[in-house]
Short mmCIF file of C-alpha atoms in Angstrom, two decimals:
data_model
loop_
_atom_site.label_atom_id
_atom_site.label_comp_id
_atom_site.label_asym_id
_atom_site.label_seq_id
_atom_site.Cartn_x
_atom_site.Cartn_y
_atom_site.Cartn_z
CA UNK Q 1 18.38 -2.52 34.91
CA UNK Q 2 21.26 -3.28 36.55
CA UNK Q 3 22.76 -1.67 39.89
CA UNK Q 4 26.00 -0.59 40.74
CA UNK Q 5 28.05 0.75 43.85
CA UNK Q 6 28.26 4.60 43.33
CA UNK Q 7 31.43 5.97 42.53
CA UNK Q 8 33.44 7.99 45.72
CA UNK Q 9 33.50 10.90 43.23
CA UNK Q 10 30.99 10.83 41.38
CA UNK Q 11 32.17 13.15 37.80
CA UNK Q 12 29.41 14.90 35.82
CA UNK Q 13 30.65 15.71 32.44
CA UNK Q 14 28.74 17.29 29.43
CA UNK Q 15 28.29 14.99 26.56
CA UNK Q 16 29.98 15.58 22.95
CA UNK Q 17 27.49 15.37 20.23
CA UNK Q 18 29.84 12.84 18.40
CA UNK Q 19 27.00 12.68 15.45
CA UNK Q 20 28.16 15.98 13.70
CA UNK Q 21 31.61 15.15 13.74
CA UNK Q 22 32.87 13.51 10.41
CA UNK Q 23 34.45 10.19 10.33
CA UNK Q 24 37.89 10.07 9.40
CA UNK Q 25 39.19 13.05 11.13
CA UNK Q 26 42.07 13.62 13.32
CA UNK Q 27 41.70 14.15 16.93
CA UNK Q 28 42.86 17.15 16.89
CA UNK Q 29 40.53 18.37 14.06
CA UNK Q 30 37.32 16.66 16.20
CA UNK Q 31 38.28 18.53 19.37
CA UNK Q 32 38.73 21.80 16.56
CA UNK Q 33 35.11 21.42 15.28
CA UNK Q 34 33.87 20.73 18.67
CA UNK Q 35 35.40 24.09 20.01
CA UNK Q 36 33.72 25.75 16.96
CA UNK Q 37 30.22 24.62 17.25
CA UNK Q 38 30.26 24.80 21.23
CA UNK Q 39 31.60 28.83 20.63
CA UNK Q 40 28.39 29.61 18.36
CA UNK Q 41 26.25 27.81 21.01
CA UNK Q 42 26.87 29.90 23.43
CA UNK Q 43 27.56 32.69 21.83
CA UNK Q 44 23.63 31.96 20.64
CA UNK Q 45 22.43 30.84 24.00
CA UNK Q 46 23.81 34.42 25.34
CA UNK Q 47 22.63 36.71 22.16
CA UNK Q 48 19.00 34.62 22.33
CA UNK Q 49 18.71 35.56 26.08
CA UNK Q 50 19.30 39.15 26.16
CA UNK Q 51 17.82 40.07 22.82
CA UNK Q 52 15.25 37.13 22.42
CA UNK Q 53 15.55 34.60 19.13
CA UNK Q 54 13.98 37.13 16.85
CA UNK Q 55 16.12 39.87 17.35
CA UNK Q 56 19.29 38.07 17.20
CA UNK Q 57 20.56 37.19 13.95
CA UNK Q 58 22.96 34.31 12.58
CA UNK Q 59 25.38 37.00 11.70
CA UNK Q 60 25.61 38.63 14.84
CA UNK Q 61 25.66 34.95 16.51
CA UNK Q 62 28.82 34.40 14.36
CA UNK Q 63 30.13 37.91 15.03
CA UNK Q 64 29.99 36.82 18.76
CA UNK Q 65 31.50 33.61 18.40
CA UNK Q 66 34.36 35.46 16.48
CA UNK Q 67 33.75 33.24 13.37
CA UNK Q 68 32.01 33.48 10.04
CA UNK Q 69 28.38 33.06 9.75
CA UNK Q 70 29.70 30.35 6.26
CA UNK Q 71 31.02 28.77 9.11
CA UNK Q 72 27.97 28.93 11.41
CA UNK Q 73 25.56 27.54 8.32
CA UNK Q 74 28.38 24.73 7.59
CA UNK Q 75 27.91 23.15 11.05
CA UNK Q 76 24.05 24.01 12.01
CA UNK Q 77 22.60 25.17 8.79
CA UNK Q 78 20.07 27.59 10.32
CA UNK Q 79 19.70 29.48 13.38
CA UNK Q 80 17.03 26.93 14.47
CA UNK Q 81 18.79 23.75 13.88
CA UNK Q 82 21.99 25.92 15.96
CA UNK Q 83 19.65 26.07 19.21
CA UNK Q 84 18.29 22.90 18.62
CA UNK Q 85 21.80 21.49 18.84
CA UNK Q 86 22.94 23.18 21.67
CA UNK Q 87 19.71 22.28 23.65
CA UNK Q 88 20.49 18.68 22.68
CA UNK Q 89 24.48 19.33 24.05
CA UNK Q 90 23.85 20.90 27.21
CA UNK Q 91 20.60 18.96 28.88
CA UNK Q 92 20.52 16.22 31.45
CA UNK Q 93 19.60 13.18 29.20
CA UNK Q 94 22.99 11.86 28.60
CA UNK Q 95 24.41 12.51 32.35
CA UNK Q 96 21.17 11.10 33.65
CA UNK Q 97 21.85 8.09 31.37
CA UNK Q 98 25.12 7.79 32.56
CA UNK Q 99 24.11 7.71 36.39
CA UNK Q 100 21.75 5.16 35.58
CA UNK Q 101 23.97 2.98 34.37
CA UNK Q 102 26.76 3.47 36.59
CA UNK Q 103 26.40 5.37 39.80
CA UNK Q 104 23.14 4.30 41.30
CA UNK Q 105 23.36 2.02 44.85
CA UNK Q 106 20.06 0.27 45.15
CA UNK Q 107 19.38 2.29 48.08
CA UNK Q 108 16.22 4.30 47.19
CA UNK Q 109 16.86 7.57 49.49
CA UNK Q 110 20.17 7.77 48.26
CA UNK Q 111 19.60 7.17 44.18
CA UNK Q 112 16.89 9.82 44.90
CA UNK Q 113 19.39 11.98 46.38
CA UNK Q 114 21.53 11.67 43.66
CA UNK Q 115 19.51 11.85 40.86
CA UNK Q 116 17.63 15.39 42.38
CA UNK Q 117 20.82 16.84 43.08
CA UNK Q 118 21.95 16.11 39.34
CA UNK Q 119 19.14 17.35 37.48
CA UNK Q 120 19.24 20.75 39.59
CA UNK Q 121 22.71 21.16 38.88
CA UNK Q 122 21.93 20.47 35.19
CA UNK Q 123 18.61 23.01 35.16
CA UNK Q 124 20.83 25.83 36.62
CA UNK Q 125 23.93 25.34 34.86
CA UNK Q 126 21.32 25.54 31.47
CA UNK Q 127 19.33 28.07 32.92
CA UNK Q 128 19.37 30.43 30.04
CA UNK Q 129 18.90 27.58 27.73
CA UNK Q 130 15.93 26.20 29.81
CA UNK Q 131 14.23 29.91 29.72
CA UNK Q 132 14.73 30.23 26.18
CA UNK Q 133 13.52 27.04 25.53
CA UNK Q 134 10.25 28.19 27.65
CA UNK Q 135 9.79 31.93 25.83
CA UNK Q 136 10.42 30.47 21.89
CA UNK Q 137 9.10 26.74 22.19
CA UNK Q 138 5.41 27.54 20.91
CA UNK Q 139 6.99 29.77 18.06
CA UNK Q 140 9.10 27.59 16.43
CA UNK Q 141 7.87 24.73 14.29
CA UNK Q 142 9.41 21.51 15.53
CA UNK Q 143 11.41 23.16 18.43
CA UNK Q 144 9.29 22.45 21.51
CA UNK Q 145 8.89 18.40 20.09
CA UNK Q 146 13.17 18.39 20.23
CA UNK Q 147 12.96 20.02 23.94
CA UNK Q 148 10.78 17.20 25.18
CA UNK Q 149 13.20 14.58 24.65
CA UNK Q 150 15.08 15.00 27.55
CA UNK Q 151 12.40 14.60 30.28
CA UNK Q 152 10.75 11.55 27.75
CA UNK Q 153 14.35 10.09 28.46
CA UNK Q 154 14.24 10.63 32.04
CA UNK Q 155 10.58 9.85 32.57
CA UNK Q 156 11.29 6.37 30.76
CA UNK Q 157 14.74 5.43 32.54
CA UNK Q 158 13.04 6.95 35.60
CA UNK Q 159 9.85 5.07 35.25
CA UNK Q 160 12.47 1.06 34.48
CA UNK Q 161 14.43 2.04 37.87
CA UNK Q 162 11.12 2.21 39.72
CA UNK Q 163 9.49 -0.67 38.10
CA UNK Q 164 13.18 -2.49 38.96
CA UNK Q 165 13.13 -1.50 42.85
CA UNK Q 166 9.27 -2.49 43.32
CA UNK Q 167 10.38 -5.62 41.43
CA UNK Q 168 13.38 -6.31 43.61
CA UNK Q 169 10.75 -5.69 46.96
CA UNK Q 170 12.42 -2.34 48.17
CA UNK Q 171 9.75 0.07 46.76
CA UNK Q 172 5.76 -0.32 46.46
CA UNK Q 173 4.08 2.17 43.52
CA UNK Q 174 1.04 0.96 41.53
CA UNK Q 175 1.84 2.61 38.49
CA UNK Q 176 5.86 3.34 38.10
CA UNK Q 177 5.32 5.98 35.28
CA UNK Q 178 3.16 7.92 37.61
CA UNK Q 179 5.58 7.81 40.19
CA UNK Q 180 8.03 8.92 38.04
CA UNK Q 181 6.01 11.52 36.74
CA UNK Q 182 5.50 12.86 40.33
CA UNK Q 183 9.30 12.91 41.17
CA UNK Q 184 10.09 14.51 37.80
CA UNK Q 185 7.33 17.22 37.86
CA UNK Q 186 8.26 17.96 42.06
CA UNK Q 187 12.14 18.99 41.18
CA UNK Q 188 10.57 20.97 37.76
CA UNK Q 189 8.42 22.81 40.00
CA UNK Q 190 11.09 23.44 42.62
CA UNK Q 191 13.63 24.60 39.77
CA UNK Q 192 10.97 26.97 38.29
CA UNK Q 193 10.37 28.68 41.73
CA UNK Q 194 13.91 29.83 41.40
CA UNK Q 195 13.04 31.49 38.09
CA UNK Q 196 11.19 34.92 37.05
CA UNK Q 197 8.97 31.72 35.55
CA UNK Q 198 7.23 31.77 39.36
CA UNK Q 199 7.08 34.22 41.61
CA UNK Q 200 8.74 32.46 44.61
CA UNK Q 201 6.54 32.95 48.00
CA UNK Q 202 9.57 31.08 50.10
CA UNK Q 203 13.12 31.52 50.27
CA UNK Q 204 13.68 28.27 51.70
CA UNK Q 205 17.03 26.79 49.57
CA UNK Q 206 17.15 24.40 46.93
CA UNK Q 207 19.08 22.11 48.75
CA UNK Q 208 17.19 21.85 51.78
CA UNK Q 209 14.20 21.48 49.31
CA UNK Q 210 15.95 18.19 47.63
CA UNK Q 211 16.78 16.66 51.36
CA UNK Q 212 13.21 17.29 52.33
CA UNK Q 213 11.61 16.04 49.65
CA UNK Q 214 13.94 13.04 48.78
CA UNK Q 215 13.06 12.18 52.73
CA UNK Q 216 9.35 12.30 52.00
CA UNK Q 217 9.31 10.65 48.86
CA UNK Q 218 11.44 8.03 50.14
CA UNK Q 219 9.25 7.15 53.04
CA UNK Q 220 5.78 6.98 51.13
CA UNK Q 221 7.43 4.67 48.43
CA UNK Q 222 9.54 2.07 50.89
CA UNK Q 223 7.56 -0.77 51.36
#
C-alpha cells in the first residue's frame, strides 16, 4: 500500500453513489437525480428516527421529501432498499478509502490521528443513521449484512496499512487484523459512550479521548 505526504488541507467529501445514475445522461440531469434521491434519504433518515422504520411510511417519506412516492419507488424501489442506500451514501468506507490512498504520512501517531479523527467526524455527522441502523438491523432481512460493510472495509484496509508499517520496520503487531480490530472496536466504543446506546460514566471529550488514545496506541505498537 503505498504512502503519501498528507495534504495541508486535508477535504472530506461524501461520496456520490454513481451506480444508480444512468449512463448517458446530462450533467445536469445526474446532479438532478442525485438531489432527488439524497432529499428522500434524509427525509427517511429524519422520519425513521423520530417515528422508528415501522411507523413511517414510503408515502409520508415522499411527502417529506416534497416528491411523489412513484418517484421514491423509481429510484429505491422499497422503503428498505431507500435506507439501505442512504446507509451506503453517508458511511465512512469511501472517505476512509480515500485517506488511505492519499493522505496518510507513514508516521504511525499521526495516520492514527487522522484516521480517529475521521471516523468520529463520520459516526456523528451519521448519527441518526448509525442509531437507526442499531434499533432496525435485527428486524430487517438482509439489512444488518449491508451495515457491516463499512467496518469489513475498514477492518481490511486497516488490517494492509498495519501489515505495511510492521513490514516497512516502524510498527511490531503479531497479528495485524487483531490490531486492527482493537483500534476499530476502541473509537466504536468511544463513539457509543456519546450515545443514549451507553450510559456515559465520564464527561471527558471526544477529542481528548482520540489524543489519548492515539498516544497510547502509538507507543505499544512502535517498535
Amino acid at each position: 500500500m503505498p504512502l503519501t505526504r498528507v495534504n495541508p488541507k486535508i477535504k472530506m467529501t461524501v461520496s456520490t453513489d454513481s451506480q444508480i445514475m444512468e449512463s448517458g445522461q446530462s450533467h445536469m440531469n445526474e446532479n438532478n437525480q442525485l438531489c432527488t434521491q439524497d432529499k428522500l434519504m434524509q427525509a427517511a433518515i429524519d422520519l425513521i428516527s423520530a417515528k422508528g422504520y415501522d411507523g413511517v411510511s414510503t408515502r409520508e417519506i415522499a411527502a417529506e421529501a416534497g416528491l411523489s412516492e412513484k418517484t421514491l419507488f423509481r429510484h429505491f424501489g422499497s422503503k428498505q432498499n431507500l435506507l439501505e442506500k442512504a446507509y451506503d451514501r453517508y458511511l465512512y468506507a469511501a472517505e476512509m478509502q480515500k485517506i488511505f490512498k492519499e493522505n496518510l504520512t507513514g508516521n504511525l501517531h499521526e495516520d492514527l490521528l487522522m484516521i480517529s479523527r475521521t471516523y468520529h467526524k463520520i459516526m456523528n455527522r451519521n448519527r441518526k443513521l448509525v442509531m437507526i441502523s442499531m434499533q432496525v438491523g435485527d428486524h430487517l432481512p438482509g439489512f444488518r449484512n449491508n451495515t457491516q460493510n463499512h467496518p469489513r472495509q475498514l477492518h481490511e484496509i486497516l488490517t494492509n496499512y498495519f501489515k505495511h508499517m510492521s513490514d516497512q520496520g516502524k510498527l511490531f503487531t503479531k497479528d495485524p487484523s487483531l490490531t486492527a480490530v482493537s483500534f476499530m472496536w476502541m473509537n466504536l466504543g468511544a463513539f457509543l459512550n456519546t450515545t443514549h446506546v451507553v450510559q456515559t460514566f465520564t464527561d471527558i471529550e471526544i477529542d481528548a479521548f482520540i489524543e489519548e488514545s492515539v498516544r497510547l496506541f502509538t507507543r505499544a505498537l512502535t517498535p
